[in-house]
PDB file of C-alpha atoms in Angstrom:
ATOM      1  CA  UNK A   1       0.241  -0.082  -0.130  1.00 38.00           C
ATOM      2  CA  UNK A   2       0.669   3.631  -0.822  1.00 41.00           C
ATOM      3  CA  UNK A   3       0.966   6.261   1.800  1.00 45.00           C
ATOM      4  CA  UNK A   4      -2.012   7.677  -0.153  1.00 68.00           C
ATOM      5  CA  UNK A   5      -4.325   5.114  -1.118  1.00 91.00           C
ATOM      6  CA  UNK A   6      -6.097   1.669   0.540  1.00 97.00           C
ATOM      7  CA  UNK A   7      -5.624  -1.412  -1.453  1.00 98.00           C
ATOM      8  CA  UNK A   8      -8.878  -2.323  -2.904  1.00 98.00           C
ATOM      9  CA  UNK A   9     -10.153  -6.681  -2.111  1.00 98.00           C
ATOM     10  CA  UNK A  10     -12.324  -9.125  -4.388  1.00 98.00           C
ATOM     11  CA  UNK A  11     -13.032 -11.276  -1.977  1.00 98.00           C
ATOM     12  CA  UNK A  12     -14.469 -14.838  -2.377  1.00 97.00           C
ATOM     13  CA  UNK A  13     -16.874 -14.787   0.884  1.00 95.00           C
ATOM     14  CA  UNK A  14     -17.892 -18.382   1.293  1.00 91.00           C
ATOM     15  CA  UNK A  15     -21.205 -20.174   1.731  1.00 89.00           C
ATOM     16  CA  UNK A  16     -23.863 -18.764   3.584  1.00 92.00           C
ATOM     17  CA  UNK A  17     -23.338 -17.553   7.559  1.00 96.00           C
ATOM     18  CA  UNK A  18     -20.192 -19.645   7.490  1.00 95.00           C
ATOM     19  CA  UNK A  19     -18.106 -18.217  10.136  1.00 96.00           C
ATOM     20  CA  UNK A  20     -21.265 -19.001  12.645  1.00 96.00           C
ATOM     21  CA  UNK A  21     -20.870 -22.852  11.730  1.00 95.00           C
ATOM     22  CA  UNK A  22     -17.733 -23.690  13.242  1.00 87.00           C
ATOM     23  CA  UNK A  23     -18.969 -26.722  14.818  1.00 86.00           C
ATOM     24  CA  UNK A  24     -20.945 -28.076  11.454  1.00 87.00           C
ATOM     25  CA  UNK A  25     -18.083 -26.967   9.106  1.00 85.00           C
ATOM     26  CA  UNK A  26     -14.597 -27.823  10.985  1.00 83.00           C
ATOM     27  CA  UNK A  27     -11.597 -26.801   9.410  1.00 87.00           C
ATOM     28  CA  UNK A  28     -13.238 -26.303   5.854  1.00 89.00           C
ATOM     29  CA  UNK A  29     -12.651 -22.402   5.924  1.00 94.00           C
ATOM     30  CA  UNK A  30      -9.635 -22.041   8.080  1.00 94.00           C
ATOM     31  CA  UNK A  31      -7.814 -21.343   4.747  1.00 96.00           C
ATOM     32  CA  UNK A  32     -10.270 -18.003   3.591  1.00 97.00           C
ATOM     33  CA  UNK A  33     -10.798 -17.518   7.045  1.00 97.00           C
ATOM     34  CA  UNK A  34      -6.491 -16.613   7.665  1.00 98.00           C
ATOM     35  CA  UNK A  35      -6.714 -14.886   4.330  1.00 98.00           C
ATOM     36  CA  UNK A  36      -9.731 -12.770   6.058  1.00 98.00           C
ATOM     37  CA  UNK A  37      -7.724 -11.862   8.965  1.00 98.00           C
ATOM     38  CA  UNK A  38      -4.772 -11.290   7.446  1.00 98.00           C
ATOM     39  CA  UNK A  39      -6.455  -7.940   5.730  1.00 98.00           C
ATOM     40  CA  UNK A  40      -5.881  -5.495   8.720  1.00 97.00           C
ATOM     41  CA  UNK A  41      -2.059  -6.378   8.418  1.00 97.00           C
ATOM     42  CA  UNK A  42      -1.743  -5.782   4.919  1.00 97.00           C
ATOM     43  CA  UNK A  43      -3.346  -2.285   5.461  1.00 97.00           C
ATOM     44  CA  UNK A  44      -1.022  -1.503   7.741  1.00 94.00           C
ATOM     45  CA  UNK A  45      -3.580   1.394   9.111  1.00 95.00           C
ATOM     46  CA  UNK A  46      -7.248   1.616  10.452  1.00 96.00           C
ATOM     47  CA  UNK A  47      -9.530   2.434   7.810  1.00 97.00           C
ATOM     48  CA  UNK A  48     -12.397   5.423   8.741  1.00 97.00           C
ATOM     49  CA  UNK A  49     -14.700   3.110   7.032  1.00 98.00           C
ATOM     50  CA  UNK A  50     -15.636   0.156   4.560  1.00 98.00           C
ATOM     51  CA  UNK A  51     -17.675   0.161   1.472  1.00 98.00           C
ATOM     52  CA  UNK A  52     -18.633  -2.979   0.402  1.00 98.00           C
ATOM     53  CA  UNK A  53     -19.836  -4.074  -3.196  1.00 98.00           C
ATOM     54  CA  UNK A  54     -22.042  -6.856  -2.261  1.00 98.00           C
ATOM     55  CA  UNK A  55     -23.030 -10.021  -4.899  1.00 98.00           C
ATOM     56  CA  UNK A  56     -26.414 -10.335  -2.859  1.00 97.00           C
ATOM     57  CA  UNK A  57     -28.170  -6.710  -3.826  1.00 98.00           C
ATOM     58  CA  UNK A  58     -28.760  -5.407  -7.003  1.00 98.00           C
ATOM     59  CA  UNK A  59     -31.304  -3.082  -8.593  1.00 98.00           C
ATOM     60  CA  UNK A  60     -32.368  -0.835 -11.575  1.00 98.00           C
ATOM     61  CA  UNK A  61     -29.743   1.592 -10.632  1.00 98.00           C
ATOM     62  CA  UNK A  62     -27.153   1.636  -8.494  1.00 98.00           C
ATOM     63  CA  UNK A  63     -28.413   1.448  -4.508  1.00 98.00           C
ATOM     64  CA  UNK A  64     -26.579   2.733  -1.696  1.00 98.00           C
ATOM     65  CA  UNK A  65     -27.003   1.678   2.190  1.00 98.00           C
ATOM     66  CA  UNK A  66     -27.801   4.488   4.443  1.00 98.00           C
ATOM     67  CA  UNK A  67     -28.776   4.067   7.480  1.00 98.00           C
ATOM     68  CA  UNK A  68     -27.019   4.529  10.389  1.00 98.00           C
ATOM     69  CA  UNK A  69     -27.625   1.347  12.249  1.00 98.00           C
ATOM     70  CA  UNK A  70     -28.351  -1.131   9.500  1.00 98.00           C
ATOM     71  CA  UNK A  71     -29.780  -4.441  10.484  1.00 98.00           C
ATOM     72  CA  UNK A  72     -29.377  -7.771   9.434  1.00 98.00           C
ATOM     73  CA  UNK A  73     -30.793  -9.749   6.370  1.00 98.00           C
ATOM     74  CA  UNK A  74     -30.832 -13.324   6.516  1.00 97.00           C
ATOM     75  CA  UNK A  75     -30.298 -13.964   3.298  1.00 95.00           C
ATOM     76  CA  UNK A  76     -29.774 -18.034   3.228  1.00 93.00           C
ATOM     77  CA  UNK A  77     -31.776 -21.047   3.585  1.00 92.00           C
ATOM     78  CA  UNK A  78     -31.471 -24.620   4.787  1.00 92.00           C
ATOM     79  CA  UNK A  79     -29.052 -23.486   7.881  1.00 94.00           C
ATOM     80  CA  UNK A  80     -29.198 -24.184  11.845  1.00 95.00           C
ATOM     81  CA  UNK A  81     -31.365 -22.025  13.743  1.00 96.00           C
ATOM     82  CA  UNK A  82     -29.007 -20.021  15.367  1.00 96.00           C
ATOM     83  CA  UNK A  83     -27.924 -18.383  12.138  1.00 97.00           C
ATOM     84  CA  UNK A  84     -31.341 -16.677  12.268  1.00 97.00           C
ATOM     85  CA  UNK A  85     -30.409 -14.839  15.093  1.00 97.00           C
ATOM     86  CA  UNK A  86     -26.386 -14.221  14.084  1.00 97.00           C
ATOM     87  CA  UNK A  87     -26.378 -10.194  14.749  1.00 98.00           C
ATOM     88  CA  UNK A  88     -23.526  -7.829  13.000  1.00 98.00           C
ATOM     89  CA  UNK A  89     -24.081  -4.793  14.651  1.00 98.00           C
ATOM     90  CA  UNK A  90     -21.796  -2.611  12.734  1.00 98.00           C
ATOM     91  CA  UNK A  91     -22.447   0.713  12.482  1.00 98.00           C
ATOM     92  CA  UNK A  92     -23.629   2.573   8.782  1.00 98.00           C
ATOM     93  CA  UNK A  93     -21.823   5.271   7.568  1.00 98.00           C
ATOM     94  CA  UNK A  94     -24.439   7.759   6.247  1.00 98.00           C
ATOM     95  CA  UNK A  95     -21.954  10.587   5.224  1.00 98.00           C
ATOM     96  CA  UNK A  96     -20.056   8.165   2.962  1.00 98.00           C
ATOM     97  CA  UNK A  97     -22.995   6.789   1.527  1.00 98.00           C
ATOM     98  CA  UNK A  98     -23.945  10.582   0.589  1.00 98.00           C
ATOM     99  CA  UNK A  99     -20.816  10.697  -0.890  1.00 98.00           C
ATOM    100  CA  UNK A 100     -20.700   7.568  -3.390  1.00 98.00           C
ATOM    101  CA  UNK A 101     -24.020   8.085  -4.418  1.00 98.00           C
ATOM    102  CA  UNK A 102     -22.825  12.454  -5.149  1.00 98.00           C
ATOM    103  CA  UNK A 103     -19.404   9.937  -6.572  1.00 98.00           C
ATOM    104  CA  UNK A 104     -21.787   8.335  -8.874  1.00 98.00           C
ATOM    105  CA  UNK A 105     -24.391  10.666  -9.781  1.00 98.00           C
ATOM    106  CA  UNK A 106     -20.917  13.045 -11.451  1.00 98.00           C
ATOM    107  CA  UNK A 107     -19.826  10.165 -13.148  1.00 98.00           C
ATOM    108  CA  UNK A 108     -23.623   9.355 -15.416  1.00 98.00           C
ATOM    109  CA  UNK A 109     -24.168   6.038 -12.900  1.00 98.00           C
ATOM    110  CA  UNK A 110     -27.432   7.502 -10.525  1.00 97.00           C
ATOM    111  CA  UNK A 111     -27.742   5.962  -7.272  1.00 98.00           C
ATOM    112  CA  UNK A 112     -30.203   5.869  -4.625  1.00 98.00           C
ATOM    113  CA  UNK A 113     -29.868   5.986  -1.017  1.00 98.00           C
ATOM    114  CA  UNK A 114     -31.640   2.814   0.987  1.00 98.00           C
ATOM    115  CA  UNK A 115     -32.232   3.912   3.973  1.00 98.00           C
ATOM    116  CA  UNK A 116     -33.491   0.581   5.657  1.00 98.00           C
ATOM    117  CA  UNK A 117     -31.469  -2.110   3.735  1.00 98.00           C
ATOM    118  CA  UNK A 118     -29.662  -4.163   6.455  1.00 98.00           C
ATOM    119  CA  UNK A 119     -26.286  -6.383   6.247  1.00 98.00           C
ATOM    120  CA  UNK A 120     -26.426  -9.829   3.888  1.00 98.00           C
ATOM    121  CA  UNK A 121     -24.331 -12.119   4.664  1.00 96.00           C
ATOM    122  CA  UNK A 122     -21.842 -11.386   1.389  1.00 96.00           C
ATOM    123  CA  UNK A 123     -21.207  -8.335   3.960  1.00 98.00           C
ATOM    124  CA  UNK A 124     -21.320  -9.447   7.403  1.00 98.00           C
ATOM    125  CA  UNK A 125     -20.016 -13.020   6.990  1.00 97.00           C
ATOM    126  CA  UNK A 126     -17.187 -11.867   4.974  1.00 97.00           C
ATOM    127  CA  UNK A 127     -16.594  -8.639   7.942  1.00 98.00           C
ATOM    128  CA  UNK A 128     -16.719 -10.917  10.574  1.00 98.00           C
ATOM    129  CA  UNK A 129     -13.270 -12.337  10.194  1.00 98.00           C
ATOM    130  CA  UNK A 130     -11.451  -9.183   9.344  1.00 98.00           C
ATOM    131  CA  UNK A 131     -13.534  -7.165  12.314  1.00 98.00           C
ATOM    132  CA  UNK A 132     -15.119  -9.260  14.445  1.00 98.00           C
ATOM    133  CA  UNK A 133     -15.399  -6.681  17.241  1.00 98.00           C
ATOM    134  CA  UNK A 134     -18.441  -5.084  14.689  1.00 98.00           C
ATOM    135  CA  UNK A 135     -16.777  -1.578  14.876  1.00 97.00           C
ATOM    136  CA  UNK A 136     -15.805  -0.357  11.516  1.00 98.00           C
ATOM    137  CA  UNK A 137     -18.725   1.742   9.901  1.00 98.00           C
ATOM    138  CA  UNK A 138     -20.046   0.203   6.873  1.00 98.00           C
ATOM    139  CA  UNK A 139     -21.715   1.020   3.403  1.00 98.00           C
ATOM    140  CA  UNK A 140     -23.123  -1.570   1.003  1.00 98.00           C
ATOM    141  CA  UNK A 141     -23.257  -0.917  -2.422  1.00 98.00           C
ATOM    142  CA  UNK A 142     -25.125  -2.786  -5.398  1.00 98.00           C
ATOM    143  CA  UNK A 143     -24.645  -4.392  -8.646  1.00 98.00           C
ATOM    144  CA  UNK A 144     -26.678  -2.701 -11.366  1.00 98.00           C
ATOM    145  CA  UNK A 145     -29.693  -4.987 -13.571  1.00 98.00           C
ATOM    146  CA  UNK A 146     -28.448  -5.880 -17.028  1.00 97.00           C
ATOM    147  CA  UNK A 147     -24.715  -6.983 -14.811  1.00 98.00           C
ATOM    148  CA  UNK A 148     -22.630  -4.821 -17.801  1.00 98.00           C
ATOM    149  CA  UNK A 149     -19.003  -5.229 -16.939  1.00 98.00           C
ATOM    150  CA  UNK A 150     -17.730  -1.993 -17.731  1.00 98.00           C
ATOM    151  CA  UNK A 151     -20.914   0.093 -16.256  1.00 98.00           C
ATOM    152  CA  UNK A 152     -18.745  -1.515 -13.155  1.00 98.00           C
ATOM    153  CA  UNK A 153     -15.533  -0.987 -13.852  1.00 98.00           C
ATOM    154  CA  UNK A 154     -16.705   2.768 -14.748  1.00 98.00           C
ATOM    155  CA  UNK A 155     -18.179   2.849 -11.101  1.00 98.00           C
ATOM    156  CA  UNK A 156     -14.964   1.485  -9.630  1.00 98.00           C
ATOM    157  CA  UNK A 157     -13.022   4.582 -11.197  1.00 98.00           C
ATOM    158  CA  UNK A 158     -15.639   6.724  -9.695  1.00 98.00           C
ATOM    159  CA  UNK A 159     -15.218   5.714  -6.607  1.00 98.00           C
ATOM    160  CA  UNK A 160     -11.682   5.442  -6.586  1.00 98.00           C
ATOM    161  CA  UNK A 161     -10.789   8.929  -4.524  1.00 97.00           C
ATOM    162  CA  UNK A 162     -12.475   7.746  -1.283  1.00 98.00           C
ATOM    163  CA  UNK A 163      -9.210   5.267  -1.234  1.00 97.00           C
ATOM    164  CA  UNK A 164      -6.930   8.263  -0.295  1.00 95.00           C
ATOM    165  CA  UNK A 165      -9.751   9.193   2.373  1.00 96.00           C
ATOM    166  CA  UNK A 166      -9.209   5.936   4.351  1.00 96.00           C
ATOM    167  CA  UNK A 167     -12.139   3.841   2.961  1.00 98.00           C
ATOM    168  CA  UNK A 168     -11.558   0.088   2.492  1.00 98.00           C
ATOM    169  CA  UNK A 169     -13.447  -0.757  -1.027  1.00 98.00           C
ATOM    170  CA  UNK A 170     -14.334  -4.822  -0.850  1.00 98.00           C
ATOM    171  CA  UNK A 171     -15.869  -6.573  -3.559  1.00 98.00           C
ATOM    172  CA  UNK A 172     -17.588  -9.660  -2.234  1.00 98.00           C
ATOM    173  CA  UNK A 173     -18.350 -12.224  -4.242  1.00 97.00           C
ATOM    174  CA  UNK A 174     -17.125 -15.535  -5.394  1.00 97.00           C
ATOM    175  CA  UNK A 175     -14.688 -16.555  -7.791  1.00 97.00           C
ATOM    176  CA  UNK A 176     -17.007 -19.889  -8.686  1.00 96.00           C
ATOM    177  CA  UNK A 177     -20.458 -19.361  -8.408  1.00 95.00           C
ATOM    178  CA  UNK A 178     -22.894 -22.091  -9.853  1.00 93.00           C
ATOM    179  CA  UNK A 179     -25.318 -24.059  -7.253  1.00 83.00           C
ATOM    180  CA  UNK A 180     -26.432 -26.230  -9.643  1.00 83.00           C
ATOM    181  CA  UNK A 181     -23.004 -27.565 -10.443  1.00 86.00           C
ATOM    182  CA  UNK A 182     -21.706 -27.378  -6.432  1.00 87.00           C
ATOM    183  CA  UNK A 183     -18.755 -29.711  -4.869  1.00 85.00           C
ATOM    184  CA  UNK A 184     -17.057 -32.448  -7.380  1.00 91.00           C
ATOM    185  CA  UNK A 185     -19.305 -31.281 -10.383  1.00 90.00           C
ATOM    186  CA  UNK A 186     -17.944 -28.154 -10.770  1.00 92.00           C
ATOM    187  CA  UNK A 187     -14.488 -29.175 -10.302  1.00 95.00           C
ATOM    188  CA  UNK A 188     -13.300 -29.212 -13.855  1.00 97.00           C
ATOM    189  CA  UNK A 189     -15.032 -25.717 -14.843  1.00 96.00           C
ATOM    190  CA  UNK A 190     -14.051 -24.016 -11.664  1.00 97.00           C
ATOM    191  CA  UNK A 191     -10.550 -25.374 -12.286  1.00 97.00           C
ATOM    192  CA  UNK A 192     -10.485 -23.985 -15.699  1.00 98.00           C
ATOM    193  CA  UNK A 193     -11.940 -20.218 -14.839  1.00 98.00           C
ATOM    194  CA  UNK A 194     -10.120 -20.257 -12.051  1.00 98.00           C
ATOM    195  CA  UNK A 195      -6.884 -20.295 -13.693  1.00 98.00           C
ATOM    196  CA  UNK A 196      -7.731 -18.457 -16.319  1.00 98.00           C
ATOM    197  CA  UNK A 197      -8.818 -15.293 -14.296  1.00 98.00           C
ATOM    198  CA  UNK A 198      -5.410 -15.711 -12.209  1.00 98.00           C
ATOM    199  CA  UNK A 199      -3.576 -15.468 -15.413  1.00 98.00           C
ATOM    200  CA  UNK A 200      -5.322 -12.632 -16.198  1.00 98.00           C
ATOM    201  CA  UNK A 201      -4.917 -10.515 -13.374  1.00 98.00           C
ATOM    202  CA  UNK A 202      -0.831 -10.895 -13.914  1.00 97.00           C
ATOM    203  CA  UNK A 203      -1.549  -8.914 -16.696  1.00 97.00           C
ATOM    204  CA  UNK A 204      -0.322  -5.573 -17.350  1.00 97.00           C
ATOM    205  CA  UNK A 205      -3.449  -2.907 -16.573  1.00 97.00           C
ATOM    206  CA  UNK A 206      -4.499  -3.001 -19.981  1.00 96.00           C
ATOM    207  CA  UNK A 207      -4.635  -6.109 -21.151  1.00 98.00           C
ATOM    208  CA  UNK A 208      -6.068  -7.307 -17.844  1.00 98.00           C
ATOM    209  CA  UNK A 209      -8.824  -4.534 -18.648  1.00 97.00           C
ATOM    210  CA  UNK A 210      -9.608  -6.442 -21.840  1.00 97.00           C
ATOM    211  CA  UNK A 211      -9.140  -9.873 -20.476  1.00 97.00           C
ATOM    212  CA  UNK A 212     -12.201  -8.817 -17.915  1.00 97.00           C
ATOM    213  CA  UNK A 213     -14.115  -6.963 -20.269  1.00 97.00           C
ATOM    214  CA  UNK A 214     -14.304 -10.047 -21.939  1.00 97.00           C
ATOM    215  CA  UNK A 215     -14.762 -12.687 -19.449  1.00 98.00           C
ATOM    216  CA  UNK A 216     -17.921 -14.519 -20.710  1.00 97.00           C
ATOM    217  CA  UNK A 217     -15.261 -15.566 -23.436  1.00 98.00           C
ATOM    218  CA  UNK A 218     -12.637 -17.787 -21.175  1.00 98.00           C
ATOM    219  CA  UNK A 219     -12.454 -21.161 -20.636  1.00 98.00           C
ATOM    220  CA  UNK A 220     -15.894 -22.531 -18.623  1.00 98.00           C
ATOM    221  CA  UNK A 221     -16.820 -19.088 -18.078  1.00 98.00           C
ATOM    222  CA  UNK A 222     -20.700 -19.359 -18.134  1.00 97.00           C
ATOM    223  CA  UNK A 223     -20.383 -22.964 -16.422  1.00 97.00           C
ATOM    224  CA  UNK A 224     -18.168 -20.944 -13.493  1.00 96.00           C
ATOM    225  CA  UNK A 225     -20.731 -17.960 -13.665  1.00 98.00           C
ATOM    226  CA  UNK A 226     -24.492 -18.721 -14.995  1.00 97.00           C
ATOM    227  CA  UNK A 227     -25.295 -15.440 -13.577  1.00 96.00           C
ATOM    228  CA  UNK A 228     -22.129 -13.310 -12.960  1.00 97.00           C
ATOM    229  CA  UNK A 229     -23.803 -11.373  -9.909  1.00 97.00           C
ATOM    230  CA  UNK A 230     -20.920 -12.824  -7.794  1.00 98.00           C
ATOM    231  CA  UNK A 231     -17.977 -12.014 -10.144  1.00 98.00           C
ATOM    232  CA  UNK A 232     -19.230  -8.046 -10.849  1.00 98.00           C
ATOM    233  CA  UNK A 233     -17.595  -7.177  -7.512  1.00 98.00           C
ATOM    234  CA  UNK A 234     -14.028  -7.698  -9.068  1.00 98.00           C
ATOM    235  CA  UNK A 235     -14.671  -5.126 -11.787  1.00 98.00           C
ATOM    236  CA  UNK A 236     -15.532  -2.694  -9.204  1.00 98.00           C
ATOM    237  CA  UNK A 237     -12.085  -3.318  -7.191  1.00 98.00           C
ATOM    238  CA  UNK A 238     -10.937  -3.673 -10.048  1.00 98.00           C
ATOM    239  CA  UNK A 239     -11.691  -0.386 -11.293  1.00 98.00           C
ATOM    240  CA  UNK A 240     -11.172   1.676  -8.324  1.00 98.00           C
ATOM    241  CA  UNK A 241      -7.308   0.550  -8.694  1.00 98.00           C
ATOM    242  CA  UNK A 242      -6.760   0.544 -12.318  1.00 96.00           C
ATOM    243  CA  UNK A 243      -3.663   0.682 -13.025  1.00 96.00           C
ATOM    244  CA  UNK A 244      -2.000  -1.323  -9.695  1.00 96.00           C
ATOM    245  CA  UNK A 245      -0.798  -4.719  -9.829  1.00 96.00           C
ATOM    246  CA  UNK A 246      -2.787  -7.614  -8.600  1.00 97.00           C
ATOM    247  CA  UNK A 247      -2.019 -10.363  -6.132  1.00 98.00           C
ATOM    248  CA  UNK A 248      -3.764 -13.953  -5.140  1.00 98.00           C
ATOM    249  CA  UNK A 249      -4.709 -13.508  -1.383  1.00 98.00           C
ATOM    250  CA  UNK A 250      -6.630 -16.587  -1.193  1.00 98.00           C
ATOM    251  CA  UNK A 251      -6.585 -19.524  -3.497  1.00 98.00           C
ATOM    252  CA  UNK A 252      -7.976 -23.274  -2.444  1.00 96.00           C
ATOM    253  CA  UNK A 253      -8.096 -26.271  -5.076  1.00 95.00           C
ATOM    254  CA  UNK A 254     -10.406 -27.800  -2.930  1.00 92.00           C
ATOM    255  CA  UNK A 255     -13.138 -26.162  -1.736  1.00 90.00           C
ATOM    256  CA  UNK A 256     -16.472 -27.907  -0.667  1.00 86.00           C
ATOM    257  CA  UNK A 257     -13.668 -31.184  -1.548  1.00 87.00           C
ATOM    258  CA  UNK A 258     -13.146 -30.025  -5.557  1.00 94.00           C
ATOM    259  CA  UNK A 259     -13.781 -26.131  -6.736  1.00 95.00           C
ATOM    260  CA  UNK A 260     -10.999 -23.565  -7.015  1.00 96.00           C
ATOM    261  CA  UNK A 261     -11.670 -20.516  -5.521  1.00 97.00           C
ATOM    262  CA  UNK A 262      -9.447 -17.491  -5.292  1.00 98.00           C
ATOM    263  CA  UNK A 263      -9.600 -13.554  -3.681  1.00 98.00           C
ATOM    264  CA  UNK A 264      -7.793 -10.446  -4.866  1.00 98.00           C
ATOM    265  CA  UNK A 265      -6.040  -7.345  -3.547  1.00 98.00           C
ATOM    266  CA  UNK A 266      -5.385  -4.371  -5.970  1.00 98.00           C
ATOM    267  CA  UNK A 267      -2.520  -2.479  -4.759  1.00 96.00           C
ATOM    268  CA  UNK A 268       0.414  -3.009  -2.096  1.00 92.00           C
ATOM    269  CA  UNK A 269       0.082  -4.141   1.160  1.00 93.00           C
ATOM    270  CA  UNK A 270       1.739  -1.919   3.978  1.00 89.00           C
ATOM    271  CA  UNK A 271       4.974  -4.607   4.378  1.00 76.00           C
TER     272      UNK A 271
END
């Protein structure tokens, strides 16, 4: 990380409320958890707030959570009863939400403030290992219907100045997200797409951008992402640090026993 700006991240956030199910999952999430817990060290300083681009929220325009005290959204099913009582009482940041809206409006991507939106599991499951005290102000940003990759990269560009203001930008999704082919049925597709994605991240910025804009031409792209909702947070994180190098900060080849998944940082770590 430079002295002036935090890096940005694309996080493969895992499945459901996994940080609150260690008795059920055992060590299945140990590698992911360790990668998330290491983020404060990589930053080298405490952000003033976090902006989470969540794969679990979308609208006809970009939406920005603006509640000072967000509630909880248990946007999953079939999990143990206690996971529907989880609380992650991090504060909102209405002033940051208003600034995000202003930046997006000025960039030609009109946004709307949502004063009711709570934290979905793409936010609280990813943030709990990073800031377990739930004392970091959080704002969520939605995706936009249509799933246009360039639009989401442009939104990242519009938000890049927040990095110099102490705001950490996290894209929360999953580098493989085909729930009909999870586990062993998705092994080959996930390996092929993840290998392509990691290779694309290592390219110079202009080539990397070209590859991502044509992501659906990648090997097994539509098998890995029948709907690209869990990939688009990557586009925003990239756009906000477009000319900076990418680093793999989490990778497994046996997620749920068979899947290849990865997370990336754009920009340098503090050390």
